[in-house]
Short mmCIF file of C-alpha atoms and ligand atoms in Angstrom, two decimals:
data_model
loop_
_atom_site.label_atom_id
_atom_site.label_comp_id
_atom_site.label_asym_id
_atom_site.label_seq_id
_atom_site.Cartn_x
_atom_site.Cartn_y
_atom_site.Cartn_z
CA UNK U 25 -55.38 125.34 14.65
CA UNK U 26 -55.29 128.67 12.72
CA UNK U 27 -56.26 130.32 15.50
CA UNK U 28 -53.38 128.90 18.24
CA UNK U 29 -50.51 129.84 15.26
CA UNK U 30 -51.78 133.24 15.51
CA UNK U 31 -52.39 133.75 19.18
CA UNK U 32 -48.75 132.33 19.61
CA UNK U 33 -47.33 134.45 16.96
CA UNK U 34 -49.09 137.54 18.21
CA UNK U 35 -48.12 136.90 21.73
CA UNK U 36 -44.39 135.80 20.26
CA UNK U 37 -44.01 139.61 18.93
CA UNK U 38 -45.33 141.86 21.38
CA UNK U 39 -43.59 138.65 23.90
CA UNK U 40 -39.95 140.80 21.74
CA UNK U 41 -40.79 143.92 21.36
CA UNK U 42 -37.24 145.50 21.19
CA UNK U 43 -37.51 146.88 24.54
CA UNK U 44 -38.51 143.17 26.50
CA UNK U 45 -35.94 141.38 25.03
CA UNK U 46 -33.14 140.63 26.80
CA UNK U 47 -29.82 142.33 25.65
CA UNK U 48 -26.93 140.03 26.75
CA UNK U 49 -25.15 137.89 25.51
CA UNK U 50 -25.41 134.77 27.56
CA UNK U 51 -21.31 134.53 28.80
CA UNK U 52 -20.92 134.52 31.69
CA UNK U 53 -16.94 134.97 32.23
CA UNK U 54 -14.64 132.40 32.41
CA UNK U 55 -13.76 133.44 36.52
CA UNK U 56 -17.16 132.78 37.28
CA UNK U 57 -18.22 130.34 40.10
CA UNK U 58 -20.98 127.68 39.98
CA UNK U 59 -22.15 125.56 42.33
CA UNK U 60 -23.97 123.40 44.96
CA UNK U 61 -25.17 124.01 48.09
CA UNK U 62 -26.34 121.90 51.29
CA UNK U 63 -26.11 121.97 55.04
CA UNK U 64 -25.31 119.77 57.89
CA UNK U 65 -28.29 119.46 59.78
CA UNK U 66 -30.54 118.64 56.14
CA UNK U 67 -28.25 116.18 55.12
CA UNK U 68 -26.21 113.94 57.21
CA UNK U 69 -28.08 112.02 59.44
CA UNK U 70 -26.22 110.28 62.12
CA UNK U 71 -26.62 112.49 64.53
CA UNK U 72 -26.07 110.77 67.75
CA UNK U 73 -22.70 108.55 66.33
CA UNK U 74 -19.05 108.85 66.09
CA UNK U 75 -19.31 111.17 69.59
CA UNK U 76 -21.29 114.15 67.76
CA UNK U 77 -23.58 116.11 70.23
CA UNK U 78 -26.57 116.80 70.36
CA UNK U 79 -27.83 119.58 68.74
CA UNK U 80 -31.44 122.03 69.44
CA UNK U 81 -32.47 120.42 66.32
CA UNK U 82 -31.65 116.93 67.63
CA UNK U 83 -34.83 117.24 70.35
CA UNK U 84 -36.70 119.68 68.65
CA UNK U 85 -37.26 117.29 66.09
CA UNK U 86 -38.67 114.08 68.80
CA UNK U 87 -40.73 117.05 70.80
CA UNK U 88 -44.38 115.94 70.24
CA UNK U 89 -46.34 116.50 69.22
CA UNK U 90 -43.92 116.64 66.09
CA UNK U 91 -43.44 120.13 65.11
CA UNK U 92 -42.54 118.56 61.24
CA UNK U 93 -44.85 118.94 59.87
CA UNK U 94 -45.12 115.07 58.18
CA UNK U 95 -43.64 113.42 61.38
CA UNK U 96 -40.08 113.31 60.05
CA UNK U 97 -36.48 113.94 61.81
CA UNK U 98 -32.75 114.37 60.47
CA UNK U 99 -31.75 111.30 61.85
CA UNK U 100 -30.95 110.31 58.37
CA UNK U 101 -31.24 112.78 56.25
CA UNK U 102 -29.06 111.23 52.75
CA UNK U 103 -27.29 109.78 55.12
CA UNK U 104 -24.78 111.52 53.95
CA UNK U 105 -22.14 111.35 57.11
CA UNK U 106 -21.55 107.85 55.93
CA UNK U 107 -22.32 109.03 51.71
CA UNK U 108 -20.23 112.14 52.09
CA UNK U 109 -17.56 110.63 49.50
CA UNK U 110 -20.38 109.92 47.11
CA UNK U 111 -22.24 113.40 47.69
CA UNK U 112 -19.51 115.06 46.87
CA UNK U 113 -18.40 113.06 43.43
CA UNK U 114 -22.13 113.63 42.54
CA UNK U 115 -21.48 117.03 43.51
CA UNK U 116 -18.71 117.02 41.39
CA UNK U 117 -20.30 115.27 38.07
CA UNK U 118 -22.37 118.90 37.50
CA UNK U 119 -19.58 120.34 36.31
CA UNK U 120 -19.17 123.13 39.67
CA UNK U 121 -16.33 125.00 40.53
CA UNK U 122 -18.10 124.89 44.63
CA UNK U 123 -18.95 122.71 46.97
CA UNK U 124 -21.34 124.31 49.60
CA UNK U 125 -21.87 123.10 52.87
CA UNK U 126 -22.33 123.75 56.10
CA UNK U 127 -20.38 122.47 60.37
CA UNK U 128 -22.54 120.74 62.47
CA UNK U 129 -20.67 123.07 65.30
CA UNK U 130 -21.69 119.67 68.33
CA UNK U 131 -20.47 116.91 65.34
CA UNK U 132 -17.19 118.98 65.94
CA UNK U 133 -17.74 120.57 69.62
CA UNK U 134 -20.30 118.34 71.54
CA UNK U 135 -20.86 120.12 74.21
CA UNK U 136 -20.91 123.60 72.09
CA UNK U 137 -17.35 125.27 74.08
CA UNK U 138 -13.71 124.58 72.66
CA UNK U 139 -12.67 122.59 75.39
CA UNK U 140 -13.83 119.34 74.28
CA UNK U 141 -12.61 117.97 70.86
CA UNK U 142 -15.47 115.43 69.02
CA UNK U 143 -12.09 114.15 66.72
CA UNK U 144 -14.29 111.44 64.43
CA UNK U 145 -16.31 114.82 63.72
CA UNK U 146 -13.45 117.08 62.84
CA UNK U 147 -12.27 114.59 60.79
CA UNK U 148 -15.32 114.16 59.31
CA UNK U 149 -14.72 117.88 57.62
CA UNK U 150 -11.00 118.32 57.28
CA UNK U 151 -10.83 114.86 54.59
CA UNK U 152 -14.35 116.69 53.56
CA UNK U 153 -12.26 119.44 52.40
CA UNK U 154 -10.04 117.29 51.25
CA UNK U 155 -12.26 115.53 48.90
CA UNK U 156 -13.91 118.48 47.85
CA UNK U 157 -10.24 119.85 46.60
CA UNK U 158 -9.55 116.69 45.19
CA UNK U 159 -12.32 117.21 42.85
CA UNK U 160 -11.46 120.74 41.54
CA UNK U 161 -13.79 122.21 43.77
CA UNK U 162 -13.14 125.31 46.41
CA UNK U 163 -14.90 124.48 49.73
CA UNK U 164 -17.65 127.45 50.07
CA UNK U 165 -18.71 126.08 53.96
CA UNK U 166 -20.84 127.95 56.02
CA UNK U 167 -20.15 127.69 59.77
CA UNK U 168 -23.18 128.21 61.41
CA UNK U 169 -26.44 127.16 59.49
CA UNK U 170 -29.46 126.84 62.28
CA UNK U 171 -28.34 123.59 64.29
CA UNK U 172 -26.96 124.60 67.39
CA UNK U 173 -25.03 122.52 70.46
CA UNK U 174 -28.45 122.02 72.88
CA UNK U 175 -26.62 121.83 75.48
CA UNK U 176 -25.89 125.08 74.93
CA UNK U 177 -29.43 126.54 74.76
CA UNK U 178 -29.79 124.08 78.00
CA UNK U 179 -27.38 126.26 79.69
CA UNK U 180 -28.53 129.17 78.75
CA UNK U 181 -27.00 129.51 76.44
CA UNK U 182 -28.73 130.63 72.91
CA UNK U 183 -29.01 133.94 71.00
CA UNK U 184 -31.20 135.81 72.31
CA UNK U 185 -28.46 135.91 74.91
CA UNK U 186 -25.57 138.36 74.60
CA UNK U 187 -23.49 135.74 75.62
CA UNK U 188 -23.00 133.43 73.49
CA UNK U 189 -21.49 135.81 71.02
CA UNK U 190 -17.83 134.93 72.44
CA UNK U 191 -19.06 131.38 72.12
CA UNK U 192 -19.15 131.60 68.99
CA UNK U 193 -16.75 133.40 68.48
CA UNK U 194 -14.01 130.41 70.17
CA UNK U 195 -16.07 127.98 67.43
CA UNK U 196 -15.29 130.49 64.48
CA UNK U 197 -11.90 130.04 64.93
CA UNK U 198 -11.02 126.71 66.10
CA UNK U 199 -13.58 125.32 62.68
CA UNK U 200 -10.95 128.38 60.35
CA UNK U 201 -7.69 126.38 62.70
CA UNK U 202 -8.00 123.61 60.65
CA UNK U 203 -10.12 123.76 58.01
CA UNK U 204 -7.04 125.76 56.47
CA UNK U 205 -8.44 125.27 52.74
CA UNK U 206 -11.60 126.03 53.38
CA UNK U 207 -12.07 128.87 49.49
CA UNK U 208 -15.09 130.89 50.35
CA UNK U 209 -16.42 131.06 55.09
CA UNK U 210 -19.89 132.02 55.28
CA UNK U 211 -20.11 133.05 59.12
CA UNK U 212 -24.05 132.26 59.29
CA UNK U 213 -26.11 131.53 57.54
CA UNK U 214 -30.29 133.43 56.61
CA UNK U 215 -29.92 134.96 60.61
CA UNK U 216 -34.04 136.75 59.23
CA UNK U 217 -35.64 133.46 58.32
CA UNK U 218 -33.38 131.58 61.77
CA UNK U 219 -33.79 133.79 64.44
CA UNK U 220 -37.76 134.14 62.42
CA UNK U 221 -38.40 131.36 63.00
CA UNK U 222 -36.50 130.78 66.38
CA UNK U 223 -37.23 133.45 69.18
CA UNK U 224 -40.14 134.71 67.25
CA UNK U 225 -42.43 132.37 65.86
CA UNK U 226 -40.76 128.81 67.31
CA UNK U 227 -41.43 126.83 64.46
CA UNK U 228 -37.98 126.01 64.09
CA UNK U 229 -35.29 124.80 66.00
CA UNK U 230 -35.40 125.27 69.60
CA UNK U 231 -38.91 126.63 69.58
CA UNK U 232 -38.69 129.99 71.10
CA UNK U 233 -41.20 131.68 70.77
CA UNK U 234 -41.34 135.89 71.35
CA UNK U 235 -42.74 137.96 68.91
CA UNK U 236 -41.35 140.44 68.27
CA UNK U 237 -38.74 140.44 71.30
CA UNK U 238 -36.95 138.09 71.28
CA UNK U 239 -35.75 137.50 67.71
CA UNK U 240 -34.76 140.72 68.03
CA UNK U 241 -32.49 140.26 70.98
CA UNK U 242 -30.65 137.92 68.87
CA UNK U 243 -30.76 138.97 64.88
CA UNK U 244 -29.02 141.94 67.73
CA UNK U 245 -26.75 138.72 68.63
CA UNK U 246 -26.29 136.67 65.77
CA UNK U 247 -24.56 140.09 63.48
CA UNK U 248 -22.61 141.02 66.60
CA UNK U 249 -21.21 137.22 66.62
CA UNK U 250 -21.16 138.20 62.88
CA UNK U 251 -18.48 140.64 62.96
CA UNK U 252 -16.70 140.00 65.96
CA UNK U 253 -16.01 136.21 63.72
CA UNK U 254 -14.62 138.66 60.65
CA UNK U 255 -12.39 140.43 62.70
CA UNK U 256 -11.29 137.68 64.32
CA UNK U 257 -9.86 135.62 61.18
CA UNK U 258 -9.04 139.37 59.87
CA UNK U 259 -7.15 139.51 62.26
CA UNK U 260 -5.59 135.87 63.42
CA UNK U 261 -5.45 134.18 60.36
CA UNK U 262 -3.77 137.43 58.26
CA UNK U 263 -2.71 134.70 55.87
CA UNK U 264 -5.35 132.69 55.18
CA UNK U 265 -7.24 133.47 50.95
CA UNK U 266 -10.64 133.17 52.48
CA UNK U 267 -13.03 135.53 52.07
CA UNK U 268 -16.14 136.06 54.58
CA UNK U 269 -19.37 136.41 54.63
CA UNK U 270 -22.83 136.18 55.76
CA UNK U 271 -25.46 135.45 54.18
CA UNK U 272 -28.55 137.44 54.22
CA UNK U 273 -31.74 135.49 52.48
CA UNK U 274 -33.05 138.39 49.83
CA UNK U 275 -36.58 138.20 47.72
CA UNK U 276 -37.86 140.97 45.61
CA UNK U 277 -40.66 142.92 47.61
CA UNK U 278 -42.76 144.02 44.32
CA UNK U 279 -45.20 147.55 45.15
CA UNK U 280 -49.15 145.69 44.32
CA UNK U 281 -49.81 148.83 43.03
CA UNK U 282 -48.48 151.96 42.50
CA UNK U 283 -50.19 153.54 45.52
CA UNK U 284 -47.75 155.65 46.96
CA UNK U 285 -48.77 153.42 50.17
CA UNK U 286 -47.89 149.77 48.72
CA UNK U 287 -44.75 151.48 47.55
CA UNK U 288 -43.74 152.52 51.25
CA UNK U 289 -44.84 149.26 51.87
CA UNK U 290 -42.67 147.23 49.99
CA UNK U 291 -39.56 149.12 51.20
CA UNK U 292 -40.69 148.76 54.06
CA UNK U 293 -40.53 145.70 53.61
CA UNK U 294 -37.28 145.26 51.88
CA UNK U 295 -35.44 146.89 55.58
CA UNK U 296 -37.21 144.64 57.85
CA UNK U 297 -36.49 141.57 55.97
CA UNK U 298 -33.10 142.16 53.81
CA UNK U 299 -31.91 146.03 54.99
CA UNK U 300 -31.73 145.09 58.63
CA UNK U 301 -29.11 142.33 57.74
CA UNK U 302 -27.46 143.97 55.23
CA UNK U 303 -27.96 147.65 56.79
CA UNK U 304 -25.64 147.29 59.69
CA UNK U 305 -23.26 145.00 58.01
CA UNK U 306 -22.33 148.29 55.30
CA UNK U 307 -23.15 150.15 56.56
CA UNK U 308 -22.86 149.50 60.93
CA UNK U 309 -26.61 150.30 61.57
CA UNK U 310 -30.26 149.69 61.44
CA UNK U 311 -31.68 150.01 58.61
CA UNK U 312 -33.50 153.95 59.44
CA UNK U 313 -37.21 153.65 58.82
CA UNK U 314 -36.80 149.99 60.92
CA UNK U 315 -35.49 151.36 63.83
CA UNK U 316 -37.45 154.60 64.32
CA UNK U 317 -41.27 152.30 63.01
CA UNK U 318 -39.73 149.43 66.81
CA UNK U 319 -38.99 152.74 68.40
CA UNK U 320 -42.04 153.99 67.91
CA UNK U 321 -44.85 151.47 68.30
CA UNK U 322 -42.78 150.05 71.43
CA UNK U 323 -43.45 152.59 72.94
CA UNK U 324 -46.83 153.03 71.80
CA UNK U 325 -47.59 149.47 73.15
CA UNK U 326 -45.80 150.69 77.22
CA UNK U 327 -42.49 149.34 76.50
CA UNK U 328 -39.76 152.24 78.19
CA UNK U 329 -37.76 151.23 75.59
CA UNK U 330 -36.98 149.69 72.18
CA UNK U 331 -37.87 146.05 71.71
CA UNK U 332 -34.58 147.00 69.22
CA UNK U 333 -31.51 146.73 71.09
CA UNK U 334 -28.93 149.32 69.69
CA UNK U 335 -25.99 149.05 68.93
CA UNK U 336 -23.43 151.60 70.68
CA UNK U 337 -21.50 154.30 68.61
CA UNK U 338 -18.64 151.81 68.73
CA UNK U 339 -20.46 148.51 67.69
CA UNK U 340 -21.72 150.43 64.05
CA UNK U 341 -17.72 150.80 63.56
CA UNK U 342 -16.65 147.12 64.61
CA UNK U 343 -19.71 145.56 62.60
CA UNK U 344 -19.32 148.41 58.95
CA UNK U 345 -17.56 146.89 56.36
CA UNK U 346 -17.31 143.43 58.13
CA UNK U 347 -18.06 141.95 54.42
CA UNK U 348 -15.56 140.34 51.13
CA UNK U 349 -19.12 139.61 49.67
CA UNK U 350 -21.82 140.01 49.42
CA UNK U 351 -23.36 136.66 49.44
CA UNK U 352 -27.54 136.31 48.99
CA UNK U 353 -29.67 133.30 48.79
CA UNK U 354 -32.69 134.69 46.70
CA UNK U 355 -35.60 132.63 44.74
CA UNK U 356 -38.77 134.35 44.92
CA UNK U 357 -40.51 138.24 44.45
CA UNK U 358 -43.54 139.02 46.80
CA UNK U 359 -46.44 141.27 45.63
CA UNK U 360 -46.77 144.13 48.84
CA UNK U 361 -49.50 146.28 50.46
CA UNK U 362 -50.20 148.17 52.69
CA UNK U 363 -52.21 147.36 56.13
CA UNK U 364 -53.13 149.67 58.74
CA UNK U 365 -51.87 150.25 61.77
CA UNK U 366 -52.73 147.56 64.15
CA UNK U 367 -53.67 148.06 67.28
CA UNK U 368 -50.85 148.91 70.75
CA UNK U 369 -52.46 146.36 72.57
CA UNK U 370 -50.54 143.44 70.88
CA UNK U 371 -46.63 143.23 70.09
CA UNK U 372 -45.90 140.69 67.13
CA UNK U 373 -42.96 141.03 64.64
CA UNK U 374 -45.66 141.41 61.76
CA UNK U 375 -47.03 144.24 63.85
CA UNK U 376 -43.59 146.70 63.02
CA UNK U 377 -43.52 145.32 59.15
CA UNK U 378 -46.63 146.37 58.76
CA UNK U 379 -46.88 144.92 55.26
CA UNK U 380 -49.40 143.08 53.31
CA UNK U 381 -47.80 139.66 50.63
CA UNK U 382 -49.87 138.44 48.08
CA UNK U 383 -48.23 137.13 44.61
CA UNK U 384 -49.62 138.60 40.92
CA UNK U 385 -52.05 136.69 38.58
CA UNK U 386 -49.71 135.91 35.91
CA UNK U 387 -46.77 135.13 37.97
CA UNK U 388 -45.76 131.22 37.59
CA UNK U 389 -46.06 129.66 40.58
CA UNK U 390 -43.83 126.71 41.95
CA UNK U 391 -44.88 124.09 45.10
CA UNK U 392 -44.41 125.91 48.16
CA UNK U 393 -46.58 128.56 46.72
CA UNK U 394 -43.56 130.31 45.68
CA UNK U 395 -44.08 133.29 43.24
CA UNK U 396 -41.30 131.99 39.86
CA UNK U 397 -40.49 135.66 39.25
CA UNK U 398 -37.46 136.28 37.38
CA UNK U 399 -37.10 139.22 36.77
CA UNK U 400 -37.11 140.17 40.49
CA UNK U 401 -34.23 138.67 40.89
CA UNK U 402 -32.46 141.98 37.90
CA UNK U 403 -34.54 144.35 40.32
CA UNK U 404 -32.58 143.11 43.29
CA UNK U 405 -29.21 142.74 41.96
CA UNK U 406 -29.64 146.71 40.70
CA UNK U 407 -30.35 146.98 44.81
CA UNK U 408 -27.39 145.93 46.28
CA UNK U 409 -25.64 148.06 43.54
CA UNK U 410 -27.47 151.29 44.10
CA UNK U 411 -27.68 150.83 48.71
CA UNK U 412 -24.53 148.31 49.29
CA UNK U 413 -21.32 150.44 46.53
CA UNK U 414 -21.85 148.14 43.77
CA UNK U 415 -20.21 145.21 46.00
CA UNK U 416 -19.49 141.69 44.63
CA UNK U 417 -22.38 139.30 45.08
CA UNK U 418 -22.31 135.73 45.11
CA UNK U 419 -25.57 133.89 45.16
CA UNK U 420 -24.94 131.63 48.01
CA UNK U 421 -28.55 129.97 47.73
CA UNK U 422 -31.29 129.80 44.66
CA UNK U 423 -33.82 127.30 43.61
CA UNK U 424 -37.00 125.78 43.55
CA UNK U 425 -39.06 123.30 45.08
CA UNK U 426 -40.69 120.33 43.79
CA UNK U 427 -42.85 117.41 45.20
CA UNK U 428 -40.37 114.86 44.49
CA UNK U 429 -43.18 112.39 41.95
CA UNK U 430 -41.16 112.90 38.57
CA UNK U 431 -37.52 113.25 37.83
CA UNK U 432 -38.27 115.22 35.19
CA UNK U 433 -38.08 118.70 37.02
CA UNK U 434 -38.93 120.68 33.72
CA UNK U 435 -40.04 123.71 36.36
CA UNK U 436 -36.78 124.17 37.40
CA UNK U 437 -34.60 123.98 34.10
CA UNK U 438 -37.72 125.97 33.78
CA UNK U 439 -37.17 128.53 36.39
CA UNK U 440 -32.64 129.23 36.46
CA UNK U 441 -32.66 129.22 32.79
CA UNK U 442 -34.61 132.39 33.39
CA UNK U 443 -34.02 134.05 36.66
CA UNK U 444 -29.81 132.68 35.55
CA UNK U 445 -30.05 135.05 32.13
CA UNK U 446 -31.77 137.39 34.17
CA UNK U 447 -28.85 138.18 35.97
CA UNK U 448 -26.41 138.01 33.14
CA UNK U 449 -28.63 141.14 32.15
CA UNK U 450 -28.33 141.95 35.71
CA UNK U 451 -24.23 141.85 34.91
CA UNK U 452 -23.87 142.75 31.14
CA UNK U 453 -26.53 145.60 30.92
CA UNK U 454 -26.96 147.69 34.72
CA UNK U 455 -23.31 146.55 35.34
CA UNK U 456 -22.97 144.26 38.67
CA UNK U 457 -20.57 142.35 39.79
CA UNK U 458 -21.68 138.83 40.26
CA UNK U 459 -18.83 136.58 41.27
CA UNK U 460 -20.84 133.04 41.30
CA UNK U 461 -24.20 131.17 41.82
CA UNK U 462 -24.22 127.89 44.23
CA UNK U 463 -27.90 126.71 43.84
CA UNK U 464 -30.21 125.56 46.37
CA UNK U 465 -29.64 122.35 46.68
CA UNK U 466 -27.28 119.56 45.10
CA UNK U 467 -29.85 117.53 46.97
CA UNK U 468 -33.43 117.10 48.19
CA UNK U 469 -32.68 117.14 51.68
CA UNK U 470 -34.56 118.04 54.98
CA UNK U 471 -36.50 121.43 54.14
CA UNK U 472 -36.71 122.17 58.45
CA UNK U 473 -39.81 122.49 59.73
CA UNK U 474 -41.64 121.23 56.11
CA UNK U 475 -39.62 117.73 56.42
CA UNK U 476 -39.24 115.87 53.78
CA UNK U 477 -42.41 117.09 51.72
CA UNK U 478 -40.15 119.93 49.14
CA UNK U 479 -37.59 119.00 47.76
CA UNK U 480 -35.03 121.27 45.78
CA UNK U 481 -31.72 118.60 44.38
CA UNK U 482 -30.36 118.56 41.09
CA UNK U 483 -30.76 115.30 42.79
CA UNK U 484 -33.75 113.09 44.01
CA UNK U 485 -34.42 110.90 47.21
CA UNK U 486 -37.40 108.64 47.97
CA UNK U 487 -36.48 109.60 51.04
CA UNK U 488 -40.16 107.35 52.35
CA UNK U 489 -39.60 103.99 50.12
CA UNK U 490 -36.23 103.73 49.35
CA UNK U 491 -34.02 102.32 51.79
CA UNK U 492 -31.09 102.55 50.11
CA UNK U 493 -31.12 105.75 49.35
CA UNK U 494 -30.24 105.96 45.88
CA UNK U 495 -29.46 109.37 44.38
CA UNK U 496 -31.70 109.92 41.24
CA UNK U 497 -30.48 112.71 38.63
CA UNK U 498 -33.74 114.68 38.16
CA UNK U 499 -32.84 115.75 34.28
CA UNK U 500 -31.88 119.17 35.60
CA UNK U 501 -28.99 118.20 35.93
CA UNK U 502 -27.77 117.76 32.26
CA UNK U 503 -28.94 121.24 31.81
CA UNK U 504 -26.61 122.90 35.04
CA UNK U 505 -24.16 120.46 33.14
CA UNK U 506 -24.43 122.04 30.40
CA UNK U 507 -24.59 125.60 31.88
CA UNK U 508 -21.60 125.57 33.98
CA UNK U 509 -19.39 123.17 31.56
CA UNK U 510 -20.08 126.16 28.56
CA UNK U 511 -20.89 129.64 31.33
CA UNK U 512 -23.32 129.75 27.89
CA UNK U 513 -27.45 129.98 27.63
CA UNK U 514 -29.63 131.02 25.49
CA UNK U 515 -31.20 133.62 27.01
CA UNK U 516 -32.94 135.64 23.59
CA UNK U 517 -35.91 133.42 23.22
CA UNK U 518 -36.26 133.49 27.50
CA UNK U 519 -39.10 135.94 27.65
CA UNK U 520 -38.38 137.30 30.49
CA UNK U 521 -38.50 141.01 30.80
CA UNK U 522 -38.51 143.87 33.46
CA UNK U 523 -41.08 145.09 32.52
CA UNK U 524 -43.11 142.11 34.45
CA UNK U 525 -45.03 141.18 31.46
CA UNK U 526 -44.63 138.42 30.50
CA UNK U 527 -42.78 135.62 32.80
CA UNK U 528 -41.41 132.41 31.46
C1 NOJ G 604 -32.98 128.38 52.89
C2 NOJ G 604 -32.02 128.03 53.48
O1 NOJ G 604 -31.23 128.42 54.50
C3 NOJ G 604 -31.98 125.96 53.17
O2 NOJ G 604 -31.65 125.61 54.44
C4 NOJ G 604 -33.54 125.81 52.90
O3 NOJ G 604 -33.70 125.34 52.52
C5 NOJ G 604 -33.96 126.65 52.14
N1 NOJ G 604 -33.29 128.22 52.11
C6 NOJ G 604 -34.86 126.02 50.97
O4 NOJ G 604 -36.15 126.52 51.86
#
C-alpha cells in the first residue's frame, strides 16, 4: 500500500515537472465548432430503395468470398435512410454545432451522370439539411465518401480514368446548387485511403489491385477533380458563403530513433501519405521528395516514365490554393524506421515509401491496434502551421475504436480528453489556428472491409442481436456533451506531455 502511494506520488511529481504540464487554460474559443460525423454508405442502408443506383460498395460486398472480415454489408447498416430524423436529433443532443454527413452519389444520380435525377434521393438530402439546420447545427457535407456509382465503373469510369473528373464536377455542381444551405463542403474524403485501398491493394471497392500504379493515377485524377470542383464553385456560386476544402488523413509519424535514417524515413512517410495531398493543394505540385523517389524507382524498375503522373505548369497553377481550410482526419501516431531499398524487380507503393512502421512500448493501443498518442496531434498541428503558412485547421474526424462489448468507453473519454488538451495546447501555446473538431463518429457504423468489428460511435448499436438497431449512448456522450456545452475541459491533470514521456 505504502509502496503504491510512494510510487504514485513520485510518478505524479515526475509528470508535473514544470515544462511537462500543459499550459493552456482549458478554454476553447466561444465560436469554436464541435460536431459529430458519419458517411452515407456506412450508416444509410436502403441500398436499393427509392430509385437509388448501386455503388461500387453495393457490388463489392456481394463478392464471394466476402471481402469484408465478418461477411457483413452496408445493406441495412444503421438504417439511417429511414431514421435520419432520430439521428439528427441524437447528434443535436450532444449539444454540438455541426453534423458532418456525406451524400451518396448513386442515390441522387443513379447512373452517376446528371442527366437522370432520382428525385427521392435528392429530397432525402434536402430534408436532412433542413433538419440539421432546424436543430441549430451547421451541415458539413462530403460530396464523395468513397461510394462511386457502379454504372460509371462498369463503363470504365473510375478514378484511374481522367474522364471521371468532368462527370464528378457535374455531380458536385448539381448537389451544391440543390443544397445551398450547406455550411462546409468537403469535396473528397481521405483521397489517400481511397486511392490506396481501392486502386492499390484492392481492399476496398471496387477492389482493383494495381499497386504503385493505379493508386497514383487515382491520386492524380482525384486531386485534379478536387481542384476543378473548387474552381467551379468559386466561379459559379459567388454568393454562397460555404467554405470548401478536401479532407486528408494525416497521422503523426514519429522517427523510431534519432538516427538520421529514421528521421528521414519519418519525413518520407509524412510526404507519401499526407504531403502528397497537401502539397499540391497548397503549392500546386507533388512534394519534391515524392516526385524524385517515384521517378527514380520507376526508371530503375524499367518504366519509360515515372509511375507518378506529372502536373503541367497550368495544372500546378490551377491547383494551388484550392482550399478555404485544411480539413484533416487524425487518429493516431506511428513510430517509423528506415528499411533497405527493395529490389527493382517489383513495383509496389511500399517500396516507394520504404519505411517500417511500429508502435512504441509506452503507447496505449486501441482496439484496431492504433496507438493513442495525444502529443502527436500537437506536433502535426505545428507542422501544418510551419509548412502551409498557418492555415485554419478543421478536424473533420478524430476518434478511437472500441470492440462494441460495453457502453463504458473509458478509452474514448481518455482519448478525447488528452487529444483535445493537446489541440488546445497547440492553439494557445503554439498559436496554431484550429476552427473545429468533428469526432468520428456519431454512431457505430459499417467500418468498410472491417465490417462491424470496430466501433467508433458515441452511440452504440448492436448490429448482431438487435433488429431494432436501438441507439444507446455510451459513457462518452455525457463527457463530450460537457465539453461542448462549456467549451471547456480540464487539462492541467491531463498528462500528455510534449516529449512523449507519459501518455494518458
Ligand atoms: C476514415 C474514414 O473517413 C471513415 O469512413 C472511417 O470509418 C474512419 N476513418 C475510421 O476508420
